[in-house]
Amino acid sequence: MEDKKRLEEFEARIQRGEKIEPKDWMPERYRKQLIRMISQHAHSEVVGMLPEGNWITRAPSLRRKLVLLAKVQDEAGHGLYLYSAAETLGVDRQELIEQLLEGKAKYSNIFNYPTLTWADIGVIGWLVDGAAIVNQTMLAKSSYGPYSRAMIRICKEENFHKRQGYEIVATMAKGTPEQKKMVQDAVNRWWWPSLMMFGPHDTDSPNSGELLRWKVKTKTNDELRQRFVNLTVPQAHAVGLTIPDPDLKYNPETGNWEFGEIDWDEFWRVIKGDGPCNRERMRARRKAHEEGAWVREAAAAYAAKHGMKSRVA
Amino acid sequence: MKLDKQTQSDLFDYLLRLGDDRLILGHRVSEWCGHGPILEEDIALSNIALDLIGQSINFLSLAGKVEGQGRTEDDLAYHRDALDFKNLMLVEQPNGDFGFTMVRQFLFDAYSLLLMEALQASELKELAAIAGKALKEVRYHLRHSSQWVLRLGDGTEESHRRVQNALDDLWMYTREMFESDEVEQRLVQKGIAVDSTSLKSGWESMVFQILKQATLEIPGEQGYYSSGSRQGIHTEHLGYILADMQFLPRAYPDAKW
């Protein structure tokens, strides 16, 4: 009875547009859903360092190298920030990282695809960060205070990344024939996985109803996906790139760019672990974690000896 | 900048040494990105790599101006082969484990700190300014690497063993930091460069103190010391770094990125 009353009050607060803060009462489902979403998001930032990090040593100019390094560094920072947001819900980072390494936690599917040429670095910034921005702009209005604030901060940086990515794409699109070929190929490979970033159709999204009611999310997967397509298609056309979708057409009545059907078999296959790089990414994360074990132990031992609190223990 | 021919050529060479040390070490450190032992170190290491590559851009860009042939920092980074690279062999050594990377960084940071401090007094104002800016970053790098040498040296048995091995393996690459040659000496005469031999005792007192505190043994006299990298002599590793780093501009010489 007590819980029912609390739940009513909680939902009333959300209806009034109030933010829920860590010490406030919240239903267990709300807490669980947020831990799931925020930790997935944090893991995505960390795993996302791998495909882009792949090109740091081969960046084609020193300026591009600096920009890419700074971008990957930002992602590590976002990861840290998001793990801290998750910790406000009563889990610790160590526990979440173990879930990732044991394969129990998910991260964004997009990072299970490989970066094959330098053009991929541009296209990831443009499409992948672009899609992330659409999603995160919505999440910045989330009812959970710490998540909402994390998103506002992260979105600002993602906007830089997107601009820098698009600039690489635009430069290559007006470059040599080889560059044009590389950048079109990268668009062909990243377009559909980028659309998949928004998740399954609303009708197949088991968590959506609850998340919308509690204003963790304020828009559905399909709404966000459509918004992304509408924003992105003109950007592709502006630099002479083709979107690899024969069904793509503009609907003047709705103002929407209507697009073809996503390959949902591929979507579910990659989520279940059978994408081109799932195993490789997890192997890299586990390797970093295992090879770092002696370093973390040493830092803890040193801190214990010298009577200080270790930041890595 | 009005320089006689000899000084111009000496200074170009000297700036390449400064730029290449930082470019190659920055490259090595950047290889850690995404693979660090904790997320905080991914951030710290990419930050250090950013600083080092930023510093190398400043030195190489000035080198290009001094040379006066219209070469940019990118031309110098991407279109020279190993024989024309003037970095210390220390900085091109592969990362090894985290302890090896930190010891390499520590040995270089202590040297770089002293060098940047001294270069602030260079008669060449542009060089003094770059050094002054770099110095702020190097102070942080040295604090970071010293702390890790302390933690790992005085941490567990395993970490102690690992960093002691790293120190023993790297020691033979430390002497050439303090080697001078005619190029440098002529610039020292003009008040532009720092005499490398003058940095040795300061480096030793700084490094020995931390090593001692970290319960590590200072390696004794080595049977072999590397020498000649300022003249373009390198270990086997530099070629692979360049193959990696220079691939795109070399494969597509007409492309702009």
Coordinates of C-alpha atoms in Angstrom, one line a residue:
Chain A
M1 CA 0.0 0.0 0.0
E2 CA 2.8 2.3 1.0
D3 CA 4.6 1.5 -2.3
K4 CA 1.5 2.1 -4.3
K5 CA 1.3 5.6 -2.9
R6 CA 4.9 6.2 -3.5
L7 CA 4.6 5.1 -7.0
E8 CA 1.7 7.4 -7.6
E9 CA 3.7 10.3 -6.2
F10 CA 6.7 9.3 -8.3
E11 CA 4.7 9.2 -11.5
A12 CA 3.0 12.5 -10.6
R13 CA 6.4 14.1 -10.2
I14 CA 7.5 12.8 -13.6
Q15 CA 4.2 14.1 -15.1
R16 CA 5.0 17.6 -13.7
G17 CA 8.4 17.4 -15.4
E18 CA 10.4 17.2 -12.2
K19 CA 13.8 15.5 -12.3
I20 CA 14.4 12.4 -10.2
E21 CA 17.6 12.6 -8.1
P22 CA 19.7 9.8 -6.7
K23 CA 18.4 10.0 -3.1
D24 CA 14.7 10.2 -4.2
W25 CA 12.5 7.1 -4.0
M26 CA 12.1 5.3 -7.3
P27 CA 10.5 2.0 -8.4
E28 CA 13.0 -0.8 -8.7
R29 CA 12.1 -1.2 -12.4
Y30 CA 13.0 2.4 -13.0
R31 CA 16.4 1.9 -11.3
K32 CA 17.1 -1.3 -13.2
Q33 CA 16.2 0.2 -16.5
L34 CA 18.4 3.2 -16.0
I35 CA 21.3 1.1 -14.8
R36 CA 20.9 -1.0 -18.0
M37 CA 20.7 2.0 -20.3
I38 CA 23.5 4.1 -18.7
S39 CA 25.9 1.2 -18.4
Q40 CA 25.3 0.1 -22.0
H41 CA 26.0 3.7 -22.9
A42 CA 29.2 3.8 -20.9
H43 CA 30.3 0.4 -22.4
S44 CA 29.6 1.8 -25.8
E45 CA 31.9 4.7 -25.3
V46 CA 34.7 2.4 -24.1
V47 CA 34.4 -0.2 -26.8
G48 CA 33.9 2.6 -29.3
M49 CA 37.5 3.7 -28.6
L50 CA 38.7 0.6 -30.4
P51 CA 37.6 1.0 -34.0
E52 CA 38.6 4.7 -34.1
G53 CA 41.8 4.1 -32.1
N54 CA 42.7 1.8 -35.0
W55 CA 43.5 4.8 -37.2
I56 CA 45.3 7.1 -34.7
T57 CA 48.8 6.0 -35.7
R58 CA 47.9 6.2 -39.4
A59 CA 46.1 9.6 -39.5
P60 CA 47.1 11.3 -42.7
S61 CA 48.2 14.7 -41.2
L62 CA 49.3 15.8 -37.8
R63 CA 46.3 18.0 -37.3
R64 CA 43.9 15.1 -38.1
K65 CA 45.9 12.9 -35.7
L66 CA 45.4 15.5 -32.9
V67 CA 41.7 15.7 -33.6
L68 CA 41.2 12.0 -33.6
L69 CA 43.3 11.5 -30.5
A70 CA 41.2 14.2 -28.8
K71 CA 38.0 12.5 -29.9
V72 CA 39.0 9.1 -28.6
Q73 CA 40.1 10.8 -25.4
D74 CA 36.6 12.4 -25.1
E75 CA 35.1 9.0 -25.5
A76 CA 37.1 7.7 -22.5
G77 CA 35.9 10.8 -20.6
H78 CA 32.3 10.1 -21.5
G79 CA 32.7 6.5 -20.4
L80 CA 34.0 7.7 -17.0
Y81 CA 31.3 10.2 -16.7
L82 CA 28.6 7.7 -17.5
Y83 CA 29.9 5.1 -15.1
S84 CA 29.7 7.7 -12.4
A85 CA 26.1 8.5 -13.4
A86 CA 25.4 4.7 -13.1
E87 CA 27.1 4.6 -9.7
T88 CA 24.5 7.1 -8.4
L89 CA 22.0 4.3 -8.8
G90 CA 23.9 2.0 -6.4
V91 CA 26.1 -0.1 -8.6
D92 CA 29.9 0.2 -8.9
R93 CA 32.0 0.6 -12.0
Q94 CA 33.9 -2.6 -11.3
E95 CA 30.7 -4.6 -11.3
L96 CA 29.5 -3.1 -14.5
I97 CA 32.9 -3.7 -16.2
E98 CA 32.8 -7.3 -15.2
Q99 CA 29.3 -7.7 -16.7
L100 CA 30.7 -6.3 -20.0
L101 CA 33.8 -8.6 -19.9
E102 CA 31.6 -11.6 -19.1
G103 CA 29.4 -10.9 -22.1
K104 CA 26.4 -10.2 -19.9
A105 CA 26.1 -6.5 -20.8
K106 CA 25.4 -5.0 -24.2
Y107 CA 27.1 -2.1 -25.9
S108 CA 26.2 -0.4 -29.1
N109 CA 26.1 -2.8 -32.1
I110 CA 27.8 -0.2 -34.3
F111 CA 31.2 -0.9 -32.8
N112 CA 31.1 -4.5 -34.0
Y113 CA 31.8 -3.2 -37.5
P114 CA 35.4 -2.7 -38.7
T115 CA 37.1 0.6 -39.7
L116 CA 38.8 -0.3 -43.0
T117 CA 40.0 3.0 -44.5
W118 CA 40.6 6.5 -43.3
A119 CA 37.2 7.5 -44.7
D120 CA 35.6 5.4 -42.0
I121 CA 36.9 7.9 -39.4
G122 CA 35.1 10.7 -41.2
V123 CA 31.9 8.7 -41.7
I124 CA 31.8 7.4 -38.1
G125 CA 32.0 11.0 -36.9
W126 CA 29.3 12.1 -39.3
L127 CA 26.9 9.2 -39.1
V128 CA 27.6 7.4 -35.9
D129 CA 28.1 10.5 -33.8
G130 CA 25.3 12.1 -35.7
A131 CA 22.9 9.3 -34.8
A132 CA 24.2 9.4 -31.2
I133 CA 23.4 13.1 -31.0
V134 CA 19.8 12.6 -32.2
N135 CA 19.4 10.0 -29.5
Q136 CA 21.2 11.9 -26.8
T137 CA 19.4 15.2 -27.4
M138 CA 16.3 13.3 -26.5
L139 CA 18.0 11.7 -23.5
A140 CA 19.1 15.1 -22.2
K141 CA 15.4 15.6 -21.3
S142 CA 15.4 12.3 -19.4
S143 CA 13.6 12.3 -16.1
Y144 CA 16.7 11.0 -14.2
G145 CA 18.7 14.1 -13.2
P146 CA 22.3 12.7 -13.4
Y147 CA 21.7 11.0 -16.7
S148 CA 20.1 14.1 -18.2
R149 CA 23.0 16.3 -17.1
A150 CA 25.6 13.8 -18.4
M151 CA 23.8 13.9 -21.8
I152 CA 23.8 17.7 -22.0
R153 CA 27.6 17.7 -21.4
I154 CA 28.3 14.8 -23.7
C155 CA 26.1 16.2 -26.5
K156 CA 28.2 19.3 -26.7
E157 CA 31.3 17.3 -27.4
E158 CA 29.6 14.9 -29.8
N159 CA 28.6 17.9 -31.9
F160 CA 32.3 18.8 -32.4
H161 CA 33.0 15.2 -33.4
K162 CA 30.2 15.2 -35.9
R163 CA 31.4 18.4 -37.5
Q164 CA 35.0 17.2 -37.6
G165 CA 33.8 13.9 -39.2
Y166 CA 31.7 15.6 -41.8
E167 CA 34.6 17.8 -42.6
I168 CA 36.8 14.8 -43.3
V169 CA 33.9 13.3 -45.5
A170 CA 33.5 16.6 -47.4
T171 CA 37.2 16.9 -48.0
M172 CA 37.5 13.4 -49.3
A173 CA 34.3 13.7 -51.4
K174 CA 35.9 16.5 -53.4
G175 CA 39.3 14.9 -53.5
T176 CA 41.0 12.4 -55.8
P177 CA 39.1 9.5 -57.4
E178 CA 40.6 7.2 -54.9
Q179 CA 39.4 9.3 -52.0
K180 CA 35.9 9.5 -53.5
K181 CA 35.8 5.8 -53.8
M182 CA 36.9 5.3 -50.2
V183 CA 34.4 7.7 -48.8
Q184 CA 31.4 6.3 -50.8
D185 CA 32.5 2.8 -49.8
A186 CA 32.5 3.9 -46.1
V187 CA 29.0 5.4 -46.5
N188 CA 27.8 2.2 -48.1
R189 CA 29.1 0.1 -45.2
W190 CA 28.1 2.4 -42.3
W191 CA 24.7 3.7 -43.4
W192 CA 22.5 0.7 -42.4
P193 CA 24.3 -0.1 -39.2
S194 CA 23.9 3.6 -38.3
L195 CA 20.1 3.3 -38.8
M196 CA 20.2 0.2 -36.6
M197 CA 21.6 2.2 -33.8
F198 CA 18.1 3.4 -32.9
G199 CA 17.1 -0.1 -32.0
P200 CA 14.2 -2.3 -33.1
H201 CA 10.9 -1.0 -34.5
D202 CA 8.6 0.4 -31.8
T203 CA 6.4 -2.6 -32.2
D204 CA 9.4 -4.9 -31.3
S205 CA 10.9 -2.8 -28.6
P206 CA 10.0 -4.5 -25.2
N207 CA 11.2 -1.7 -23.0
S208 CA 9.8 1.3 -24.8
G209 CA 6.4 1.6 -23.2
E210 CA 7.7 1.8 -19.6
L211 CA 10.6 4.0 -20.5
L212 CA 8.3 6.5 -22.3
R213 CA 5.8 6.5 -19.4
W214 CA 8.6 7.3 -16.9
K215 CA 10.1 9.8 -19.4
V216 CA 13.4 8.1 -19.3
K217 CA 12.9 8.4 -23.1
T218 CA 10.7 11.0 -24.6
K219 CA 10.6 9.7 -28.2
T220 CA 10.3 6.3 -29.8
N221 CA 13.0 4.5 -31.7
D222 CA 11.3 5.0 -35.0
E223 CA 10.7 8.7 -34.5
L224 CA 14.3 9.2 -33.7
R225 CA 15.4 7.1 -36.7
Q226 CA 13.3 9.2 -39.0
R227 CA 14.6 12.4 -37.6
F228 CA 18.2 11.2 -38.2
V229 CA 17.4 10.2 -41.8
N230 CA 15.8 13.6 -42.4
L231 CA 18.8 15.4 -41.1
T232 CA 21.4 13.2 -42.8
V233 CA 20.2 12.7 -46.4
P234 CA 20.5 16.4 -47.4
Q235 CA 24.0 16.4 -45.9
A236 CA 25.0 13.4 -48.1
H237 CA 23.6 15.0 -51.2
A238 CA 25.4 18.3 -50.4
V239 CA 28.7 16.6 -50.9
G240 CA 27.7 14.4 -53.7
L241 CA 27.4 11.1 -51.8
T242 CA 24.8 8.4 -52.5
I243 CA 22.8 6.8 -49.7
P244 CA 22.8 3.1 -50.4
D245 CA 19.0 2.7 -50.3
P246 CA 17.1 2.3 -53.6
D247 CA 13.8 2.9 -51.8
L248 CA 14.9 6.2 -50.4
K249 CA 12.4 9.0 -51.5
Y250 CA 11.2 12.3 -50.2
N251 CA 7.6 12.7 -49.2
P252 CA 6.6 16.3 -49.7
E253 CA 3.4 15.9 -47.6
T254 CA 5.1 14.6 -44.5
G255 CA 8.5 16.3 -45.1
N256 CA 10.1 12.9 -44.4
W257 CA 12.7 11.0 -46.3
E258 CA 11.1 7.6 -46.5
F259 CA 13.6 4.7 -46.4
G260 CA 13.7 1.0 -47.1
E261 CA 13.5 -1.8 -44.7
I262 CA 16.4 -2.5 -42.3
D263 CA 17.9 -6.0 -42.4
W264 CA 16.6 -7.0 -39.0
D265 CA 18.2 -10.5 -39.3
E266 CA 21.5 -8.8 -39.4
F267 CA 20.5 -6.5 -36.5
W268 CA 19.6 -9.4 -34.2
R269 CA 22.5 -11.5 -35.3
V270 CA 25.0 -8.8 -34.4
I271 CA 23.2 -8.1 -31.1
K272 CA 23.5 -11.8 -30.2
G273 CA 27.3 -11.7 -30.8
D274 CA 27.7 -12.7 -34.4
G275 CA 28.9 -9.5 -36.1
P276 CA 32.2 -9.1 -37.8
C277 CA 34.1 -7.8 -34.8
N278 CA 32.1 -8.8 -31.7
R279 CA 34.7 -11.4 -30.6
E280 CA 37.6 -9.2 -31.5
R281 CA 36.3 -6.2 -29.5
M282 CA 35.6 -8.3 -26.4
R283 CA 39.0 -9.9 -26.7
A284 CA 40.7 -6.5 -26.8
R285 CA 38.7 -5.3 -23.8
R286 CA 39.5 -8.5 -21.8
K287 CA 43.1 -8.3 -22.8
A288 CA 43.4 -4.7 -21.6
H289 CA 41.7 -5.6 -18.4
E290 CA 43.8 -8.7 -17.7
E291 CA 47.0 -7.1 -18.6
G292 CA 46.2 -4.2 -16.4
A293 CA 45.5 -6.4 -13.4
W294 CA 49.1 -6.3 -12.0
V295 CA 49.1 -2.5 -12.5
R296 CA 45.9 -2.0 -10.5
E297 CA 47.1 -4.4 -7.8
A298 CA 50.4 -2.5 -7.5
A299 CA 48.6 0.8 -7.2
A300 CA 46.4 -0.6 -4.5
A301 CA 49.4 -2.1 -2.7
Y302 CA 51.3 1.1 -2.9
A303 CA 48.3 3.1 -1.6
A304 CA 47.9 0.7 1.3
K305 CA 51.6 0.9 2.2
H306 CA 51.6 4.6 2.1
G307 CA 48.2 5.1 3.8
M308 CA 46.3 6.8 1.0
K309 CA 43.2 6.0 -0.8
S310 CA 43.9 4.5 -4.2
R311 CA 41.9 5.9 -7.1
V312 CA 42.2 2.6 -8.9
A313 CA 41.6 0.0 -6.3
Chain B
M1 CA 64.9 35.4 -38.7
K2 CA 68.3 36.3 -40.2
L3 CA 70.7 33.4 -40.0
D4 CA 73.9 32.5 -41.8
K5 CA 74.0 29.4 -43.9
Q6 CA 75.7 27.2 -41.3
T7 CA 73.4 28.3 -38.5
Q8 CA 70.4 27.8 -40.7
S9 CA 71.4 24.3 -41.5
D10 CA 72.4 23.5 -37.9
L11 CA 69.2 24.9 -36.5
F12 CA 67.1 23.0 -38.9
D13 CA 68.8 19.8 -37.8
Y14 CA 68.5 20.8 -34.1
L15 CA 64.7 21.5 -34.4
L16 CA 64.2 18.1 -36.2
R17 CA 65.8 16.4 -33.1
L18 CA 63.4 18.2 -30.8
G19 CA 60.4 17.6 -33.1
D20 CA 61.2 14.0 -33.9
D21 CA 61.7 13.0 -30.2
R22 CA 58.2 14.2 -29.4
L23 CA 56.6 12.9 -32.6
I24 CA 57.9 9.4 -32.2
L25 CA 57.2 9.2 -28.5
G26 CA 53.7 10.6 -29.1
H27 CA 53.1 7.9 -31.7
R28 CA 54.2 5.2 -29.3
V29 CA 52.0 6.6 -26.4
S30 CA 49.0 7.0 -28.8
E31 CA 49.2 3.2 -29.4
W32 CA 47.8 2.8 -25.9
C33 CA 44.6 4.5 -26.7
G34 CA 41.8 2.2 -25.7
H35 CA 44.1 -0.4 -24.2
G36 CA 45.1 1.1 -20.9
P37 CA 44.9 -0.7 -17.5
I38 CA 42.2 1.6 -16.3
L39 CA 40.0 4.2 -18.0
E40 CA 41.7 7.1 -16.2
E41 CA 45.0 6.0 -17.8
D42 CA 43.4 5.9 -21.3
I43 CA 42.6 9.5 -20.7
A44 CA 46.0 10.4 -19.2
L45 CA 47.9 8.6 -22.0
S46 CA 46.0 10.1 -24.8
N47 CA 46.4 13.5 -23.2
I48 CA 50.2 13.0 -23.0
A49 CA 50.3 11.8 -26.7
L50 CA 48.3 14.9 -27.6
D51 CA 50.8 17.1 -25.8
L52 CA 53.8 15.4 -27.4
I53 CA 52.4 15.6 -30.9
G54 CA 51.3 19.1 -30.4
Q55 CA 54.9 20.0 -29.3
S56 CA 56.3 18.2 -32.3
I57 CA 54.1 20.3 -34.6
N58 CA 55.6 23.4 -33.1
F59 CA 59.2 22.3 -33.4
L60 CA 58.7 20.9 -36.9
S61 CA 56.8 23.8 -38.2
L62 CA 59.6 26.1 -37.0
A63 CA 62.1 23.7 -38.6
G64 CA 60.3 24.1 -41.9
K65 CA 60.4 27.9 -41.6
V66 CA 64.1 27.9 -40.8
E67 CA 64.9 25.7 -43.7
G68 CA 63.0 28.1 -46.0
Q69 CA 62.1 25.5 -48.7
G70 CA 58.4 25.7 -48.0
R71 CA 58.2 22.4 -46.2
T72 CA 55.4 22.2 -43.6
E73 CA 55.4 20.1 -40.4
D74 CA 53.4 17.5 -42.3
D75 CA 56.0 17.3 -45.1
L76 CA 58.7 16.8 -42.5
A77 CA 56.7 14.2 -40.5
Y78 CA 55.4 12.2 -43.5
H79 CA 58.0 12.5 -46.2
R80 CA 61.3 11.7 -44.5
D81 CA 62.7 8.2 -44.2
A82 CA 64.4 6.7 -41.2
L83 CA 67.9 8.0 -42.0
D84 CA 66.6 11.6 -41.8
F85 CA 64.8 11.1 -38.5
K86 CA 66.8 12.5 -35.6
N87 CA 64.9 11.2 -32.6
L88 CA 66.5 9.3 -29.7
M89 CA 66.4 5.5 -29.9
L90 CA 64.8 5.5 -26.4
V91 CA 61.5 7.0 -27.7
E92 CA 61.1 4.5 -30.6
Q93 CA 61.3 1.4 -28.3
P94 CA 58.0 -0.6 -28.4
N95 CA 55.6 0.0 -25.6
G96 CA 56.0 -3.4 -23.8
D97 CA 53.8 -3.6 -20.8
F98 CA 52.5 -0.5 -18.9
G99 CA 55.5 -0.5 -16.6
F100 CA 57.9 -0.4 -19.6
T101 CA 56.0 2.5 -21.1
M102 CA 56.0 4.4 -17.9
V103 CA 59.7 3.9 -17.3
R104 CA 60.5 5.0 -20.9
Q105 CA 58.3 8.0 -20.3
F106 CA 59.9 8.8 -17.0
L107 CA 63.4 8.7 -18.3
F108 CA 62.4 11.0 -21.2
D109 CA 60.3 13.4 -19.2
A110 CA 63.1 14.1 -16.7
Y111 CA 65.4 14.9 -19.7
S112 CA 62.7 16.9 -21.5
L113 CA 61.9 19.0 -18.4
L114 CA 65.6 20.1 -18.0
L115 CA 65.9 20.7 -21.7
M116 CA 62.8 22.8 -22.0
E117 CA 63.7 24.8 -18.9
A118 CA 67.1 25.6 -20.3
L119 CA 65.8 26.3 -23.8
Q120 CA 63.6 29.1 -22.4
A121 CA 66.8 31.1 -22.3
S122 CA 67.5 30.6 -26.0
E123 CA 68.5 33.6 -28.0
L124 CA 66.0 32.4 -30.6
K125 CA 62.8 33.9 -29.3
E126 CA 60.5 31.5 -31.2
L127 CA 62.3 28.5 -29.8
A128 CA 62.3 29.9 -26.3
A129 CA 58.5 30.4 -26.6
I130 CA 57.8 26.9 -27.8
A131 CA 60.0 25.5 -25.0
G132 CA 58.2 27.6 -22.4
K133 CA 54.8 26.3 -23.5
A134 CA 56.0 22.7 -23.6
L135 CA 57.5 23.0 -20.2
K136 CA 54.0 23.4 -18.5
E137 CA 53.0 20.1 -20.2
V138 CA 56.2 18.3 -19.4
R139 CA 55.9 19.1 -15.7
Y140 CA 52.6 17.3 -15.7
H141 CA 54.0 14.4 -17.7
L142 CA 56.9 14.0 -15.3
R143 CA 54.6 14.1 -12.3
H144 CA 52.4 11.4 -13.9
S145 CA 55.3 9.1 -14.9
S146 CA 57.2 9.5 -11.6
Q147 CA 54.1 8.6 -9.7
W148 CA 53.7 5.4 -11.7
V149 CA 57.4 4.5 -11.2
L150 CA 56.9 4.9 -7.5
R151 CA 53.6 2.9 -7.4
L152 CA 55.0 0.1 -9.5
G153 CA 58.5 0.0 -8.1
D154 CA 57.1 0.0 -4.5
G155 CA 53.9 -1.8 -5.2
T156 CA 53.8 -5.6 -5.4
E157 CA 56.6 -8.1 -6.0
E158 CA 55.5 -8.6 -9.6
S159 CA 55.3 -4.9 -10.4
H160 CA 58.7 -4.3 -8.8
R161 CA 60.2 -7.1 -10.9
R162 CA 58.5 -5.8 -14.1
V163 CA 59.7 -2.1 -13.8
Q164 CA 63.2 -3.2 -12.7
N165 CA 63.4 -5.2 -15.9
A166 CA 62.1 -2.3 -17.9
L167 CA 64.7 0.0 -16.4
D168 CA 67.5 -2.5 -17.0
D169 CA 66.4 -3.0 -20.6
L170 CA 66.1 0.8 -21.3
W171 CA 69.2 2.0 -19.5
M172 CA 71.5 1.5 -22.6
Y173 CA 69.4 4.1 -24.4
T174 CA 69.8 6.8 -21.9
R175 CA 73.3 7.9 -22.5
E176 CA 72.8 9.5 -25.9
M177 CA 70.4 12.1 -24.3
F178 CA 73.6 13.7 -23.0
E179 CA 75.8 13.4 -26.2
S180 CA 76.6 16.6 -28.0
D181 CA 78.0 17.1 -31.4
E182 CA 79.3 19.9 -33.7
V183 CA 75.9 20.9 -34.8
E184 CA 74.7 21.5 -31.3
Q185 CA 78.0 23.0 -30.1
R186 CA 77.9 25.7 -32.9
L187 CA 74.4 26.6 -31.8
V188 CA 75.4 26.6 -28.1
Q189 CA 78.1 29.2 -29.1
K190 CA 75.4 31.4 -30.5
G191 CA 73.2 31.0 -27.4
I192 CA 70.5 29.2 -29.4
A193 CA 70.8 25.6 -28.2
V194 CA 71.5 23.9 -24.9
D195 CA 74.6 21.8 -24.4
S196 CA 73.3 18.3 -23.8
T197 CA 76.2 17.3 -21.7
S198 CA 75.2 19.9 -19.2
L199 CA 71.9 18.2 -18.5
K200 CA 73.4 14.9 -17.3
S201 CA 74.0 15.7 -13.6
G202 CA 70.6 17.3 -13.1
W203 CA 68.9 14.3 -14.8
E204 CA 70.8 11.9 -12.6
S205 CA 69.9 13.5 -9.4
M206 CA 66.2 13.7 -10.4
V207 CA 66.0 10.2 -11.7
F208 CA 68.1 8.5 -9.1
Q209 CA 66.1 10.1 -6.3
I210 CA 62.8 8.7 -7.7
L211 CA 64.3 5.3 -8.4
K212 CA 65.6 5.1 -4.9
Q213 CA 62.3 6.1 -3.4
A214 CA 60.6 3.5 -5.7
T215 CA 63.0 0.9 -4.1
L216 CA 64.5 0.2 -7.6
E217 CA 68.1 -0.5 -8.3
I218 CA 69.9 2.0 -10.5
P219 CA 71.4 0.0 -13.3
G220 CA 75.2 -0.2 -13.3
E221 CA 77.6 0.5 -16.2
Q222 CA 76.3 -1.1 -19.3
G223 CA 78.3 -3.1 -21.8
Y224 CA 76.6 -1.3 -24.7
Y225 CA 75.1 2.2 -25.0
S226 CA 73.2 3.3 -28.1
S227 CA 74.7 6.2 -29.9
G228 CA 74.3 8.2 -33.1
S229 CA 70.5 8.7 -33.3
R230 CA 71.0 12.5 -33.7
Q231 CA 72.9 11.6 -36.9
G232 CA 70.1 9.2 -38.1
I233 CA 71.2 5.9 -36.6
H234 CA 68.2 4.0 -35.2
T235 CA 67.0 0.6 -33.9
E236 CA 64.9 -1.8 -36.1
H237 CA 61.7 -0.3 -34.7
L238 CA 61.6 3.1 -36.3
G239 CA 61.0 1.7 -39.8
Y240 CA 57.8 0.1 -38.7
I241 CA 56.6 3.3 -37.0
L242 CA 57.2 5.3 -40.2
A243 CA 55.5 2.6 -42.4
D244 CA 52.5 2.9 -40.2
M245 CA 52.5 6.7 -39.8
Q246 CA 53.3 7.7 -43.3
F247 CA 51.2 5.2 -45.2
L248 CA 48.4 7.4 -46.4
P249 CA 50.4 10.5 -47.6
R250 CA 52.9 8.2 -49.3
A251 CA 50.3 6.0 -51.0
Y252 CA 48.3 9.0 -52.2
P253 CA 50.8 11.8 -52.8
D254 CA 48.3 14.0 -54.6
A255 CA 45.5 13.7 -52.0
K256 CA 44.6 16.3 -49.5
W257 CA 43.0 15.0 -46.3

